mmCIF file of C-alpha atoms in Angstrom:
data_model
loop_
_atom_site.group_PDB
_atom_site.id
_atom_site.type_symbol
_atom_site.label_atom_id
_atom_site.label_comp_id
_atom_site.label_asym_id
_atom_site.label_seq_id
_atom_site.Cartn_x
_atom_site.Cartn_y
_atom_site.Cartn_z
ATOM 1 C CA UNK A 1 -133.949 4.690 -131.806
ATOM 2 C CA UNK A 2 -132.012 3.974 -128.620
ATOM 3 C CA UNK A 3 -129.236 1.393 -128.461
ATOM 4 C CA UNK A 4 -129.643 -1.292 -125.812
ATOM 5 C CA UNK A 5 -126.443 -1.557 -123.767
ATOM 6 C CA UNK A 6 -125.326 -3.865 -120.960
ATOM 7 C CA UNK A 7 -122.468 -2.846 -118.701
ATOM 8 C CA UNK A 8 -119.676 -4.928 -117.153
ATOM 9 C CA UNK A 9 -117.319 -3.580 -114.481
ATOM 10 C CA UNK A 10 -117.859 -0.626 -112.140
ATOM 11 C CA UNK A 11 -114.333 0.394 -111.180
ATOM 12 C CA UNK A 12 -112.864 3.812 -111.944
ATOM 13 C CA UNK A 13 -113.513 3.863 -115.703
ATOM 14 C CA UNK A 14 -116.551 1.587 -115.513
ATOM 15 C CA UNK A 15 -118.401 3.737 -112.984
ATOM 16 C CA UNK A 16 -118.076 6.840 -115.159
ATOM 17 C CA UNK A 17 -119.013 4.946 -118.324
ATOM 18 C CA UNK A 18 -122.089 3.612 -116.521
ATOM 19 C CA UNK A 19 -123.034 7.157 -115.514
ATOM 20 C CA UNK A 20 -123.044 8.252 -119.160
ATOM 21 C CA UNK A 21 -125.033 5.190 -120.235
ATOM 22 C CA UNK A 22 -127.733 6.134 -117.723
ATOM 23 C CA UNK A 23 -127.878 9.836 -118.590
ATOM 24 C CA UNK A 24 -127.244 9.779 -122.363
ATOM 25 C CA UNK A 25 -130.577 9.520 -124.257
ATOM 26 C CA UNK A 26 -128.931 7.549 -127.080
ATOM 27 C CA UNK A 27 -128.739 4.476 -124.846
ATOM 28 C CA UNK A 28 -131.019 2.164 -122.876
ATOM 29 C CA UNK A 29 -129.284 0.295 -120.050
ATOM 30 C CA UNK A 30 -130.342 -3.368 -119.906
ATOM 31 C CA UNK A 31 -128.099 -4.911 -117.227
ATOM 32 C CA UNK A 32 -125.050 -4.408 -115.011
ATOM 33 C CA UNK A 33 -122.549 -7.140 -114.174
ATOM 34 C CA UNK A 34 -120.040 -6.791 -111.321
ATOM 35 C CA UNK A 35 -117.298 -8.925 -109.780
ATOM 36 C CA UNK A 36 -117.775 -7.876 -106.148
ATOM 37 C CA UNK A 37 -120.370 -9.635 -104.006
ATOM 38 C CA UNK A 38 -120.759 -6.385 -102.056
ATOM 39 C CA UNK A 39 -122.180 -4.680 -105.166
ATOM 40 C CA UNK A 40 -124.704 -7.391 -106.057
ATOM 41 C CA UNK A 41 -128.290 -6.128 -105.780
ATOM 42 C CA UNK A 42 -127.334 -2.450 -105.830
ATOM 43 C CA UNK A 43 -129.082 -0.189 -108.318
ATOM 44 C CA UNK A 44 -127.058 0.892 -111.346
ATOM 45 C CA UNK A 45 -127.661 4.524 -110.430
ATOM 46 C CA UNK A 46 -126.043 4.052 -107.041
ATOM 47 C CA UNK A 47 -123.059 2.237 -108.567
ATOM 48 C CA UNK A 48 -122.645 5.115 -111.027
ATOM 49 C CA UNK A 49 -122.664 7.684 -108.230
ATOM 50 C CA UNK A 50 -125.930 9.203 -109.436
ATOM 51 C CA UNK A 51 -128.939 10.236 -107.371
ATOM 52 C CA UNK A 52 -131.316 8.197 -109.540
ATOM 53 C CA UNK A 53 -132.959 4.792 -109.404
ATOM 54 C CA UNK A 54 -132.869 2.851 -112.675
ATOM 55 C CA UNK A 55 -134.591 -0.315 -111.496
ATOM 56 C CA UNK A 56 -131.629 -2.300 -112.832
ATOM 57 C CA UNK A 57 -129.676 -4.095 -110.125
ATOM 58 C CA UNK A 58 -126.174 -5.504 -110.344
ATOM 59 C CA UNK A 59 -125.492 -9.197 -110.806
ATOM 60 C CA UNK A 60 -122.464 -11.455 -111.175
ATOM 61 C CA UNK A 61 -124.343 -13.631 -113.675
ATOM 62 C CA UNK A 62 -123.113 -13.090 -117.241
ATOM 63 C CA UNK A 63 -125.869 -15.357 -118.582
ATOM 64 C CA UNK A 64 -128.474 -13.084 -117.007
ATOM 65 C CA UNK A 65 -126.809 -10.066 -118.608
ATOM 66 C CA UNK A 66 -126.793 -11.670 -122.066
ATOM 67 C CA UNK A 67 -130.425 -12.729 -121.621
ATOM 68 C CA UNK A 68 -131.426 -9.043 -121.690
ATOM 69 C CA UNK A 69 -130.454 -9.084 -125.392
ATOM 70 C CA UNK A 70 -128.358 -5.921 -125.531
ATOM 71 C CA UNK A 71 -127.054 -4.565 -128.821
ATOM 72 C CA UNK A 72 -123.720 -3.822 -127.182
ATOM 73 C CA UNK A 73 -121.809 -4.549 -123.979
ATOM 74 C CA UNK A 74 -119.462 -2.019 -122.401
ATOM 75 C CA UNK A 75 -116.603 -4.072 -120.940
ATOM 76 C CA UNK A 76 -114.670 -2.241 -118.211
ATOM 77 C CA UNK A 77 -113.746 -5.183 -115.988
ATOM 78 C CA UNK A 78 -110.191 -5.402 -114.649
ATOM 79 C CA UNK A 79 -108.009 -7.312 -117.106
ATOM 80 C CA UNK A 80 -104.423 -6.409 -116.162
ATOM 81 C CA UNK A 81 -104.227 -9.289 -113.685
ATOM 82 C CA UNK A 82 -106.648 -11.628 -115.517
ATOM 83 C CA UNK A 83 -106.045 -11.229 -119.273
ATOM 84 C CA UNK A 84 -107.022 -14.776 -120.262
ATOM 85 C CA UNK A 85 -110.333 -14.556 -118.397
ATOM 86 C CA UNK A 86 -111.073 -11.118 -119.877
ATOM 87 C CA UNK A 87 -110.475 -12.334 -123.424
ATOM 88 C CA UNK A 88 -112.711 -15.312 -122.649
ATOM 89 C CA UNK A 89 -115.468 -12.950 -121.524
ATOM 90 C CA UNK A 90 -115.216 -11.021 -124.788
ATOM 91 C CA UNK A 91 -115.337 -14.220 -126.873
ATOM 92 C CA UNK A 92 -118.482 -15.290 -125.051
ATOM 93 C CA UNK A 93 -120.188 -11.935 -125.520
ATOM 94 C CA UNK A 94 -119.271 -11.665 -129.203
ATOM 95 C CA UNK A 95 -120.428 -15.210 -129.960
ATOM 96 C CA UNK A 96 -123.776 -14.384 -128.335
ATOM 97 C CA UNK A 97 -124.335 -11.710 -130.968
ATOM 98 C CA UNK A 98 -123.477 -8.730 -128.779
ATOM 99 C CA UNK A 99 -121.011 -6.032 -129.849
ATOM 100 C CA UNK A 100 -118.264 -5.096 -127.377
ATOM 101 C CA UNK A 101 -116.780 -1.679 -126.609
ATOM 102 C CA UNK A 102 -114.455 -1.397 -123.645
ATOM 103 C CA UNK A 103 -111.269 -0.439 -121.881
ATOM 104 C CA UNK A 104 -109.967 -4.012 -121.726
ATOM 105 C CA UNK A 105 -108.391 -6.394 -122.571
ATOM 106 C CA UNK A 106 -105.857 -3.894 -123.889
ATOM 107 C CA UNK A 107 -104.067 -6.277 -126.242
ATOM 108 C CA UNK A 108 -107.231 -6.435 -128.374
ATOM 109 C CA UNK A 109 -106.899 -2.727 -129.147
ATOM 110 C CA UNK A 110 -104.574 -3.736 -132.013
ATOM 111 C CA UNK A 111 -103.451 -7.362 -131.553
ATOM 112 C CA UNK A 112 -101.749 -8.037 -134.877
ATOM 113 C CA UNK A 113 -98.038 -8.963 -134.548
ATOM 114 C CA UNK A 114 -98.513 -9.024 -130.757
ATOM 115 C CA UNK A 115 -100.860 -11.966 -130.179
ATOM 116 C CA UNK A 116 -100.372 -15.333 -131.905
ATOM 117 C CA UNK A 117 -102.525 -15.560 -135.033
ATOM 118 C CA UNK A 118 -104.462 -18.523 -133.651
ATOM 119 C CA UNK A 119 -105.704 -16.444 -130.705
ATOM 120 C CA UNK A 120 -106.658 -13.522 -132.930
ATOM 121 C CA UNK A 121 -108.543 -16.002 -135.119
ATOM 122 C CA UNK A 122 -110.603 -17.107 -132.114
ATOM 123 C CA UNK A 123 -111.761 -13.533 -131.548
ATOM 124 C CA UNK A 124 -112.550 -13.043 -135.227
ATOM 125 C CA UNK A 125 -114.387 -16.391 -135.359
ATOM 126 C CA UNK A 126 -116.526 -15.456 -132.341
ATOM 127 C CA UNK A 127 -117.344 -12.121 -133.971
ATOM 128 C CA UNK A 128 -118.335 -13.790 -137.243
ATOM 129 C CA UNK A 129 -120.453 -16.318 -135.380
ATOM 130 C CA UNK A 130 -122.347 -13.557 -133.589
ATOM 131 C CA UNK A 131 -122.209 -11.001 -136.425
ATOM 132 C CA UNK A 132 -120.672 -8.662 -133.858
ATOM 133 C CA UNK A 133 -117.706 -6.322 -133.558
ATOM 134 C CA UNK A 134 -115.239 -5.313 -130.847
ATOM 135 C CA UNK A 135 -113.436 -2.031 -130.146
ATOM 136 C CA UNK A 136 -111.051 -1.562 -127.210
ATOM 137 C CA UNK A 137 -109.926 1.980 -126.443
ATOM 138 C CA UNK A 138 -109.114 4.516 -123.730
ATOM 139 C CA UNK A 139 -106.690 7.403 -123.265
ATOM 140 C CA UNK A 140 -103.210 5.844 -123.133
ATOM 141 C CA UNK A 141 -103.173 3.342 -124.742
ATOM 142 C CA UNK A 142 -105.995 5.027 -126.594
ATOM 143 C CA UNK A 143 -106.810 8.302 -128.283
ATOM 144 C CA UNK A 144 -103.725 10.101 -126.917
ATOM 145 C CA UNK A 145 -101.521 7.769 -128.942
ATOM 146 C CA UNK A 146 -103.666 6.930 -131.931
ATOM 147 C CA UNK A 147 -106.358 9.499 -132.820
ATOM 148 C CA UNK A 148 -104.369 12.620 -131.818
ATOM 149 C CA UNK A 149 -100.965 11.779 -133.352
ATOM 150 C CA UNK A 150 -102.568 10.427 -136.530
ATOM 151 C CA UNK A 151 -104.568 13.651 -136.927
ATOM 152 C CA UNK A 152 -101.466 15.840 -136.671
ATOM 153 C CA UNK A 153 -99.324 13.489 -138.756
ATOM 154 C CA UNK A 154 -101.983 13.822 -141.438
ATOM 155 C CA UNK A 155 -100.855 17.430 -141.970
ATOM 156 C CA UNK A 156 -97.173 16.535 -142.375
ATOM 157 C CA UNK A 157 -95.286 16.164 -145.642
ATOM 158 C CA UNK A 158 -92.666 14.106 -143.827
ATOM 159 C CA UNK A 159 -92.655 12.257 -140.485
ATOM 160 C CA UNK A 160 -89.374 11.165 -138.918
ATOM 161 C CA UNK A 161 -90.526 10.322 -135.385
ATOM 162 C CA UNK A 162 -93.706 10.312 -133.315
ATOM 163 C CA UNK A 163 -93.399 10.460 -129.522
ATOM 164 C CA UNK A 164 -96.472 10.146 -127.280
ATOM 165 C CA UNK A 165 -96.029 10.973 -123.595
ATOM 166 C CA UNK A 166 -98.026 10.747 -120.393
ATOM 167 C CA UNK A 167 -96.520 12.873 -117.619
ATOM 168 C CA UNK A 168 -98.582 12.576 -114.460
ATOM 169 C CA UNK A 169 -98.700 12.551 -110.683
ATOM 170 C CA UNK A 170 -100.691 9.460 -109.680
ATOM 171 C CA UNK A 171 -100.928 10.304 -105.969
ATOM 172 C CA UNK A 172 -104.683 10.900 -106.170
ATOM 173 C CA UNK A 173 -105.433 7.742 -108.171
ATOM 174 C CA UNK A 174 -107.109 5.280 -105.791
ATOM 175 C CA UNK A 175 -106.919 2.049 -107.807
ATOM 176 C CA UNK A 176 -104.850 -0.033 -105.391
ATOM 177 C CA UNK A 177 -104.595 -3.100 -107.632
ATOM 178 C CA UNK A 178 -103.204 -1.071 -110.522
ATOM 179 C CA UNK A 179 -100.938 1.065 -108.349
ATOM 180 C CA UNK A 180 -99.393 -1.656 -106.202
ATOM 181 C CA UNK A 181 -99.799 -4.998 -107.972
ATOM 182 C CA UNK A 182 -99.570 -3.925 -111.617
ATOM 183 C CA UNK A 183 -97.238 -0.900 -111.470
ATOM 184 C CA UNK A 184 -95.336 -1.787 -108.305
ATOM 185 C CA UNK A 185 -95.548 1.512 -106.447
ATOM 186 C CA UNK A 186 -94.716 1.086 -102.772
ATOM 187 C CA UNK A 187 -92.772 -2.110 -103.504
ATOM 188 C CA UNK A 188 -89.012 -2.738 -103.107
ATOM 189 C CA UNK A 189 -86.950 -1.730 -106.131
ATOM 190 C CA UNK A 190 -85.680 -5.290 -106.555
ATOM 191 C CA UNK A 191 -89.238 -6.628 -106.928
ATOM 192 C CA UNK A 192 -90.610 -6.704 -110.483
ATOM 193 C CA UNK A 193 -94.363 -6.029 -110.680
ATOM 194 C CA UNK A 194 -96.596 -7.228 -113.527
ATOM 195 C CA UNK A 195 -95.864 -4.156 -115.655
ATOM 196 C CA UNK A 196 -92.113 -4.694 -115.701
ATOM 197 C CA UNK A 197 -92.031 -8.415 -116.308
ATOM 198 C CA UNK A 198 -90.053 -8.970 -119.540
ATOM 199 C CA UNK A 199 -92.143 -8.150 -122.595
ATOM 200 C CA UNK A 200 -95.199 -6.797 -120.787
ATOM 201 C CA UNK A 201 -94.556 -3.151 -121.700
ATOM 202 C CA UNK A 202 -94.042 -4.154 -125.331
ATOM 203 C CA UNK A 203 -97.416 -5.894 -125.367
ATOM 204 C CA UNK A 204 -99.344 -3.316 -123.330
ATOM 205 C CA UNK A 205 -98.200 -0.350 -125.451
ATOM 206 C CA UNK A 206 -97.137 -2.352 -128.483
ATOM 207 C CA UNK A 207 -100.769 -2.030 -129.548
ATOM 208 C CA UNK A 208 -100.266 1.727 -129.871
ATOM 209 C CA UNK A 209 -96.895 1.304 -131.600
ATOM 210 C CA UNK A 210 -98.276 -1.171 -134.149
ATOM 211 C CA UNK A 211 -101.439 0.816 -134.826
ATOM 212 C CA UNK A 212 -99.545 4.064 -135.371
ATOM 213 C CA UNK A 213 -97.095 2.244 -137.636
ATOM 214 C CA UNK A 214 -99.948 0.795 -139.684
ATOM 215 C CA UNK A 215 -101.587 4.196 -139.985
ATOM 216 C CA UNK A 216 -98.334 5.825 -141.078
ATOM 217 C CA UNK A 217 -97.371 3.008 -143.447
ATOM 218 C CA UNK A 218 -94.259 2.096 -141.441
ATOM 219 C CA UNK A 219 -92.844 -1.424 -141.149
ATOM 220 C CA UNK A 220 -91.523 -1.815 -137.599
ATOM 221 C CA UNK A 221 -88.450 -4.061 -137.277
ATOM 222 C CA UNK A 222 -88.654 -4.509 -133.521
ATOM 223 C CA UNK A 223 -90.150 -3.125 -130.319
ATOM 224 C CA UNK A 224 -87.787 -2.373 -127.429
ATOM 225 C CA UNK A 225 -88.495 -1.237 -123.881
ATOM 226 C CA UNK A 226 -86.700 0.313 -120.922
ATOM 227 C CA UNK A 227 -87.604 1.549 -117.459
ATOM 228 C CA UNK A 228 -86.111 3.267 -114.442
ATOM 229 C CA UNK A 229 -87.574 3.732 -110.977
ATOM 230 C CA UNK A 230 -86.963 6.137 -108.111
ATOM 231 C CA UNK A 231 -87.247 5.316 -104.384
ATOM 232 C CA UNK A 232 -89.246 7.360 -101.889
ATOM 233 C CA UNK A 233 -86.938 9.645 -99.852
ATOM 234 C CA UNK A 234 -89.234 9.142 -96.852
ATOM 235 C CA UNK A 235 -92.518 7.390 -96.124
ATOM 236 C CA UNK A 236 -95.755 9.079 -97.204
ATOM 237 C CA UNK A 237 -99.359 8.249 -98.037
ATOM 238 C CA UNK A 238 -101.299 8.470 -101.301
ATOM 239 C CA UNK A 239 -104.955 7.836 -102.139
ATOM 240 C CA UNK A 240 -104.300 4.145 -102.822
ATOM 241 C CA UNK A 241 -102.332 3.508 -99.626
ATOM 242 C CA UNK A 242 -98.924 3.794 -97.939
ATOM 243 C CA UNK A 243 -95.561 4.292 -99.663
ATOM 244 C CA UNK A 244 -92.694 3.134 -97.400
ATOM 245 C CA UNK A 245 -89.326 4.887 -97.436
ATOM 246 C CA UNK A 246 -87.056 3.380 -100.072
ATOM 247 C CA UNK A 247 -89.904 1.822 -102.056
ATOM 248 C CA UNK A 248 -90.860 2.767 -105.622
ATOM 249 C CA UNK A 249 -92.302 6.301 -105.732
ATOM 250 C CA UNK A 250 -91.649 7.375 -109.322
ATOM 251 C CA UNK A 251 -91.005 5.644 -112.620
ATOM 252 C CA UNK A 252 -90.172 6.403 -116.208
ATOM 253 C CA UNK A 253 -90.485 3.920 -119.049
ATOM 254 C CA UNK A 254 -90.279 3.896 -122.821
ATOM 255 C CA UNK A 255 -91.536 1.562 -125.526
ATOM 256 C CA UNK A 256 -89.910 2.130 -128.921
ATOM 257 C CA UNK A 257 -90.862 0.997 -132.408
ATOM 258 C CA UNK A 258 -87.546 0.578 -134.212
ATOM 259 C CA UNK A 259 -86.716 0.900 -137.914
ATOM 260 C CA UNK A 260 -83.108 0.326 -139.029
ATOM 261 C CA UNK A 261 -81.950 0.730 -135.426
ATOM 262 C CA UNK A 262 -83.713 4.075 -134.996
ATOM 263 C CA UNK A 263 -86.748 4.736 -132.759
ATOM 264 C CA UNK A 264 -89.490 6.088 -135.039
ATOM 265 C CA UNK A 265 -92.492 5.642 -132.714
ATOM 266 C CA UNK A 266 -91.970 6.126 -128.977
ATOM 267 C CA UNK A 267 -94.382 5.854 -126.060
ATOM 268 C CA UNK A 268 -92.980 7.452 -122.889
ATOM 269 C CA UNK A 269 -94.496 7.541 -119.411
ATOM 270 C CA UNK A 270 -93.259 9.629 -116.497
ATOM 271 C CA UNK A 271 -95.270 8.764 -113.409
ATOM 272 C CA UNK A 272 -94.637 10.341 -110.030
ATOM 273 C CA UNK A 273 -96.310 10.130 -106.636
ATOM 274 C CA UNK A 274 -94.861 13.516 -105.626
ATOM 275 C CA UNK A 275 -94.073 16.390 -107.936
ATOM 276 C CA UNK A 276 -90.615 16.926 -106.389
ATOM 277 C CA UNK A 277 -89.343 13.482 -107.399
ATOM 278 C CA UNK A 278 -86.907 13.313 -110.317
ATOM 279 C CA UNK A 279 -87.203 16.924 -111.496
ATOM 280 C CA UNK A 280 -84.830 16.031 -114.352
ATOM 281 C CA UNK A 281 -87.533 13.888 -115.982
ATOM 282 C CA UNK A 282 -90.123 15.482 -118.279
ATOM 283 C CA UNK A 283 -92.538 17.878 -116.584
ATOM 284 C CA UNK A 284 -96.278 18.216 -117.330
ATOM 285 C CA UNK A 285 -97.752 21.203 -119.128
ATOM 286 C CA UNK A 286 -100.165 21.773 -116.229
ATOM 287 C CA UNK A 287 -99.871 21.019 -112.499
ATOM 288 C CA UNK A 288 -100.598 17.360 -111.851
ATOM 289 C CA UNK A 289 -100.362 15.922 -115.309
ATOM 290 C CA UNK A 290 -100.766 16.144 -119.058
ATOM 291 C CA UNK A 291 -100.308 14.230 -122.293
ATOM 292 C CA UNK A 292 -97.909 15.321 -125.003
ATOM 293 C CA UNK A 293 -97.565 14.391 -128.664
ATOM 294 C CA UNK A 294 -94.306 15.342 -130.363
ATOM 295 C CA UNK A 295 -93.926 14.869 -134.104
ATOM 296 C CA UNK A 296 -90.548 15.422 -135.714
ATOM 297 C CA UNK A 297 -90.943 16.056 -139.423
ATOM 298 C CA UNK A 298 -92.118 18.756 -141.784
ATOM 299 C CA UNK A 299 -93.771 20.465 -140.102
ATOM 300 C CA UNK A 300 -92.905 19.389 -136.553
ATOM 301 C CA UNK A 301 -95.367 19.606 -133.669
ATOM 302 C CA UNK A 302 -95.366 19.636 -129.885
ATOM 303 C CA UNK A 303 -98.955 19.266 -128.669
ATOM 304 C CA UNK A 304 -99.866 19.335 -124.969
ATOM 305 C CA UNK A 305 -103.221 17.897 -123.878
ATOM 306 C CA UNK A 306 -104.282 19.077 -120.425
ATOM 307 C CA UNK A 307 -107.366 17.236 -119.133
ATOM 308 C CA UNK A 308 -109.418 19.065 -116.499
ATOM 309 C CA UNK A 309 -112.731 18.408 -114.780
ATOM 310 C CA UNK A 310 -115.115 20.353 -112.563
ATOM 311 C CA UNK A 311 -115.589 17.133 -110.578
ATOM 312 C CA UNK A 312 -111.976 16.266 -109.825
ATOM 313 C CA UNK A 313 -108.317 16.643 -110.707
ATOM 314 C CA UNK A 314 -106.271 15.633 -113.756
ATOM 315 C CA UNK A 315 -106.497 11.928 -112.905
ATOM 316 C CA UNK A 316 -110.288 12.101 -112.662
ATOM 317 C CA UNK A 317 -110.463 14.054 -115.928
ATOM 318 C CA UNK A 318 -108.402 11.418 -117.748
ATOM 319 C CA UNK A 319 -110.693 8.661 -116.480
ATOM 320 C CA UNK A 320 -113.730 10.647 -117.662
ATOM 321 C CA UNK A 321 -112.069 10.950 -121.077
ATOM 322 C CA UNK A 322 -111.497 7.194 -121.253
ATOM 323 C CA UNK A 323 -115.126 6.521 -120.326
ATOM 324 C CA UNK A 324 -116.391 9.087 -122.829
ATOM 325 C CA UNK A 325 -114.295 7.669 -125.650
ATOM 326 C CA UNK A 326 -115.695 4.194 -124.937
ATOM 327 C CA UNK A 327 -119.361 5.139 -124.657
ATOM 328 C CA UNK A 328 -119.344 7.576 -127.583
ATOM 329 C CA UNK A 329 -117.933 4.808 -129.803
ATOM 330 C CA UNK A 330 -120.958 2.537 -129.275
ATOM 331 C CA UNK A 331 -123.045 3.682 -132.286
ATOM 332 C CA UNK A 332 -120.094 3.320 -134.683
ATOM 333 C CA UNK A 333 -119.178 -0.117 -133.351
ATOM 334 C CA UNK A 334 -122.768 -1.378 -133.533
ATOM 335 C CA UNK A 335 -122.858 -0.241 -137.178
ATOM 336 C CA UNK A 336 -119.434 -1.712 -138.025
ATOM 337 C CA UNK A 337 -118.656 -4.913 -139.896
ATOM 338 C CA UNK A 338 -118.023 -7.989 -137.701
ATOM 339 C CA UNK A 339 -114.560 -8.448 -136.225
ATOM 340 C CA UNK A 340 -111.898 -6.548 -134.306
ATOM 341 C CA UNK A 341 -112.275 -2.869 -135.110
ATOM 342 C CA UNK A 342 -109.660 -0.153 -134.528
ATOM 343 C CA UNK A 343 -109.298 3.611 -134.719
ATOM 344 C CA UNK A 344 -107.959 3.114 -138.244
ATOM 345 C CA UNK A 345 -111.164 1.613 -139.636
ATOM 346 C CA UNK A 346 -113.922 3.233 -137.569
ATOM 347 C CA UNK A 347 -115.339 6.605 -138.658
ATOM 348 C CA UNK A 348 -114.573 9.733 -136.656
ATOM 349 C CA UNK A 349 -116.311 9.520 -133.265
ATOM 350 C CA UNK A 350 -117.388 13.096 -132.452
ATOM 351 C CA UNK A 351 -119.419 12.582 -129.294
ATOM 352 C CA UNK A 352 -122.661 14.438 -128.666
ATOM 353 C CA UNK A 353 -123.973 17.459 -126.758
ATOM 354 C CA UNK A 354 -127.555 16.554 -125.757
ATOM 355 C CA UNK A 355 -127.785 19.477 -123.310
ATOM 356 C CA UNK A 356 -127.382 21.935 -126.209
ATOM 357 C CA UNK A 357 -130.172 20.490 -128.336
#
């Protein structure tokens, strides 16, 4: 029996998630909701980059989407610059009796000890009202710093520290809003973008810190953060736009879960727009970018994850992975008990290989 799924958001992750919803026989697409007037009326197949016509055209009307009575909604709308609105969307969908799986809002990946209890209660109340569940996931924050480290830590007799790293060149990533407004690439070094406003890093990746801590049975005392940025030595262009000389062209940041003054869970990002910038920072395991999980303990591990795709580079492959993680989780989330669900309480999500059947 197919699962009826509505889709919201057709940006980088959303477009690839929509493509899988159309081609995966486990799902029946019921509706597509977009935020851009230019996309209204376009067929879902076109928005997904597929040479197919689904007969389902995009709308901006959430009521129309809910009227199709989906079992689940895939929520991939931009939330970094509209978190309150995104949470409101999820409340509305859950209360209507529709499960939610998505890439955003990120804080709902594991909101405990990060969001005030009264706001978490609103999400849980909406889920109980609709007998629905919600699961927010991705790559990082996502499986690269929950599923993977927890799997390896599960083989350890002792764990002293877990470090999850993304080391990547973002020059080919074309999401201008994320690159310029959220991360602050191409901006003066004295200008603080959304990402580096006080406390934002600790919320955005605190979800991963708190979830790992819960899985490992660790009580975190505090979450700290730090960042450093590197200016462009000369002007150059990237997929998202122009990088002026002297503006931000590379960054490194850490979020640390502290116990007794010692970092026991660390999320580290090294993000460059050119591979020659800051060679003293961590380098990827493959050209372009990779993820790394380092566990210090008994035994210790250093695990490099090198995403690749026949349809694009490392950035494209990572986006495909995020979309795949979201869509493959739908059956488990539909079957789950009402409420906010996490990697810790969902069953293993193995994916499927319909072409090999």
